[in-house]
PDB file of C-alpha atoms in Angstrom:
ATOM      1  CA  MET D  67      92.438  42.773 132.838  1.00 58.00           C
ATOM      2  CA  SER D  68      91.571  46.436 132.614  1.00 68.00           C
ATOM      3  CA  ILE D  69      88.348  48.034 131.516  1.00 74.00           C
ATOM      4  CA  LEU D  70      88.586  51.095 129.320  1.00 68.00           C
ATOM      5  CA  THR D  71      86.106  53.859 129.727  1.00 80.00           C
ATOM      6  CA  GLN D  72      84.445  55.436 126.732  1.00 83.00           C
ATOM      7  CA  SER D  73      86.949  58.298 126.831  1.00 83.00           C
ATOM      8  CA  GLY D  74      89.845  55.813 127.009  1.00 82.00           C
ATOM      9  CA  ARG D  75      88.602  53.942 123.944  1.00 86.00           C
ATOM     10  CA  ALA D  76      88.094  57.241 122.137  1.00 87.00           C
ATOM     11  CA  ALA D  77      91.663  58.301 122.965  1.00 87.00           C
ATOM     12  CA  ILE D  78      93.086  55.027 121.628  1.00 87.00           C
ATOM     13  CA  ALA D  79      90.977  55.290 118.458  1.00 87.00           C
ATOM     14  CA  ALA D  80      92.133  58.883 117.912  1.00 89.00           C
ATOM     15  CA  SER D  81      95.763  57.838 118.392  1.00 88.00           C
ATOM     16  CA  ILE D  82      95.441  55.001 115.876  1.00 86.00           C
ATOM     17  CA  LYS D  83      93.653  57.292 113.409  1.00 86.00           C
ATOM     18  CA  GLU D  84      96.646  59.670 113.423  1.00 88.00           C
ATOM     19  CA  GLN D  85      99.090  56.927 112.384  1.00 87.00           C
ATOM     20  CA  SER D  86     100.147  56.482 108.760  1.00 84.00           C
ATOM     21  CA  LEU D  87      99.195  53.238 107.093  1.00 79.00           C
ATOM     22  CA  HIS D  88     101.080  51.961 104.037  1.00 78.00           C
ATOM     23  CA  LEU D  89      99.818  49.049 101.979  1.00 77.00           C
ATOM     24  CA  ALA D  90     101.418  47.301  99.034  1.00 77.00           C
ATOM     25  CA  TRP D  91      99.393  45.216  96.635  1.00 78.00           C
ATOM     26  CA  GLY D  92     100.713  42.832  94.015  1.00 74.00           C
ATOM     27  CA  SER D  93     102.704  39.700  93.513  1.00 74.00           C
ATOM     28  CA  GLY D  94     106.155  41.332  93.363  1.00 70.00           C
ATOM     29  CA  ASP D  95     109.009  40.327  91.131  1.00 68.00           C
ATOM     30  CA  SER D  96     109.853  36.627  91.173  1.00 65.00           C
ATOM     31  CA  SER D  97     113.565  37.355  90.614  1.00 62.00           C
ATOM     32  CA  TRP D  98     113.835  39.163  93.967  1.00 64.00           C
ATOM     33  CA  GLU D  99     114.283  35.909  95.846  1.00 66.00           C
ATOM     34  CA  SER D 100     115.872  33.851  93.096  1.00 66.00           C
ATOM     35  CA  ASN D 101     119.367  32.433  92.911  1.00 73.00           C
ATOM     36  CA  HIS D 102     121.501  33.102  89.868  1.00 73.00           C
ATOM     37  CA  LYS D 103     124.621  31.082  89.117  1.00 81.00           C
ATOM     38  CA  VAL D 104     126.881  32.646  86.545  1.00 83.00           C
ATOM     39  CA  GLU D 105     130.414  31.923  85.467  1.00 88.00           C
ATOM     40  CA  LYS D 106     132.506  35.074  85.124  1.00 87.00           C
ATOM     41  CA  VAL D 107     136.151  36.024  84.638  1.00 88.00           C
ATOM     42  CA  PHE D 108     137.889  38.607  86.796  1.00 87.00           C
ATOM     43  CA  VAL D 109     139.015  41.200  84.241  1.00 88.00           C
ATOM     44  CA  LYS D 110     141.597  43.551  85.756  1.00 88.00           C
ATOM     45  CA  GLY D 111     140.569  42.206  89.157  1.00 88.00           C
ATOM     46  CA  GLU D 112     136.872  43.009  88.758  1.00 89.00           C
ATOM     47  CA  ILE D 113     133.604  41.348  87.811  1.00 89.00           C
ATOM     48  CA  LYS D 114     130.524  43.398  86.929  1.00 90.00           C
ATOM     49  CA  LEU D 115     127.333  41.417  87.519  1.00 87.00           C
ATOM     50  CA  ASP D 116     124.531  41.779  84.980  1.00 85.00           C
ATOM     51  CA  HIS D 117     121.960  42.827  87.564  1.00 80.00           C
ATOM     52  CA  CYS D 118     121.875  44.941  90.713  1.00 80.00           C
ATOM     53  CA  PRO D 119     121.189  45.641  93.477  1.00 82.00           C
ATOM     54  CA  ILE D 120     122.193  42.269  94.847  1.00 83.00           C
ATOM     55  CA  LYS D 121     121.446  40.722  98.213  1.00 81.00           C
ATOM     56  CA  ASP D 122     124.175  38.130  98.618  1.00 84.00           C
ATOM     57  CA  VAL D 123     127.116  36.786  96.622  1.00 85.00           C
ATOM     58  CA  LYS D 124     129.063  33.563  96.987  1.00 88.00           C
ATOM     59  CA  VAL D 125     132.179  33.217  94.850  1.00 89.00           C
ATOM     60  CA  PHE D 126     133.606  29.764  94.274  1.00 88.00           C
ATOM     61  CA  LYS D 127     135.664  27.701  91.840  1.00 89.00           C
ATOM     62  CA  GLY D 128     135.062  23.968  91.931  1.00 88.00           C
ATOM     63  CA  SER D 129     134.890  22.980  95.589  1.00 90.00           C
ATOM     64  CA  THR D 130     136.783  26.074  96.778  1.00 90.00           C
ATOM     65  CA  VAL D 131     134.489  28.683  98.322  1.00 91.00           C
ATOM     66  CA  TYR D 132     136.154  32.094  98.605  1.00 91.00           C
ATOM     67  CA  LYS D 133     135.591  34.374 101.587  1.00 93.00           C
ATOM     68  CA  PRO D 134     134.167  37.900 101.347  1.00 90.00           C
ATOM     69  CA  SER D 135     136.461  40.652 102.676  1.00 92.00           C
ATOM     70  CA  ILE D 136     139.393  38.206 102.611  1.00 93.00           C
ATOM     71  CA  ASP D 137     139.356  37.199  98.927  1.00 92.00           C
ATOM     72  CA  TYR D 138     136.903  39.687  97.389  1.00 90.00           C
ATOM     73  CA  THR D 139     134.630  42.640  98.127  1.00 92.00           C
ATOM     74  CA  VAL D 140     131.131  43.272  96.810  1.00 92.00           C
ATOM     75  CA  ASP D 141     129.341  46.546  96.150  1.00 92.00           C
ATOM     76  CA  SER D 142     125.734  45.382  96.357  1.00 88.00           C
ATOM     77  CA  ASN D 143     124.384  48.614  94.830  1.00 90.00           C
ATOM     78  CA  THR D 144     126.461  48.437  91.646  1.00 91.00           C
ATOM     79  CA  GLY D 145     126.913  44.657  91.363  1.00 88.00           C
ATOM     80  CA  MET D 146     130.704  45.028  91.260  1.00 91.00           C
ATOM     81  CA  ILE D 147     132.942  42.308  92.728  1.00 91.00           C
ATOM     82  CA  LYS D 148     136.601  43.247  93.269  1.00 92.00           C
ATOM     83  CA  LEU D 149     139.571  41.138  94.261  1.00 91.00           C
ATOM     84  CA  VAL D 150     141.318  41.817  97.553  1.00 92.00           C
ATOM     85  CA  GLU D 151     145.023  42.407  96.936  1.00 90.00           C
ATOM     86  CA  LYS D 152     146.351  39.551  99.081  1.00 90.00           C
ATOM     87  CA  GLY D 153     143.361  37.240  98.628  1.00 88.00           C
ATOM     88  CA  SER D 154     143.587  33.737  97.206  1.00 88.00           C
ATOM     89  CA  ILE D 155     141.779  34.483  93.911  1.00 87.00           C
ATOM     90  CA  THR D 156     144.145  35.209  91.037  1.00 82.00           C
ATOM     91  CA  VAL D 157     143.589  37.900  88.420  1.00 81.00           C
ATOM     92  CA  GLU D 158     141.841  36.616  85.285  1.00 80.00           C
ATOM     93  CA  SER D 159     140.394  33.647  87.243  1.00 79.00           C
ATOM     94  CA  THR D 160     137.099  32.176  86.098  1.00 83.00           C
ATOM     95  CA  VAL D 161     134.738  31.759  89.041  1.00 83.00           C
ATOM     96  CA  THR D 162     131.094  30.898  89.614  1.00 75.00           C
TER      97      THR D 162
END
């Protein structure tokens, strides 16, 4: 264990004082961590989600779970899901 001298403690305090401190106060938005299940149809190979940005998307139909990058791509900023040309989802498919 080390013992700091008065000047050492003062140097640490001065260093901490120079740092920025950012605080956030509030309860946030409850939908940020919520799960939404929607049934949509691929129109011209695309689905536009009703909200964005989005964190994660899982596309499935019945018990079939489709794979991102293989069957579809997602633009999380715009909420747009697009079919991959040689993926296993057909155009005009209804998915959840």
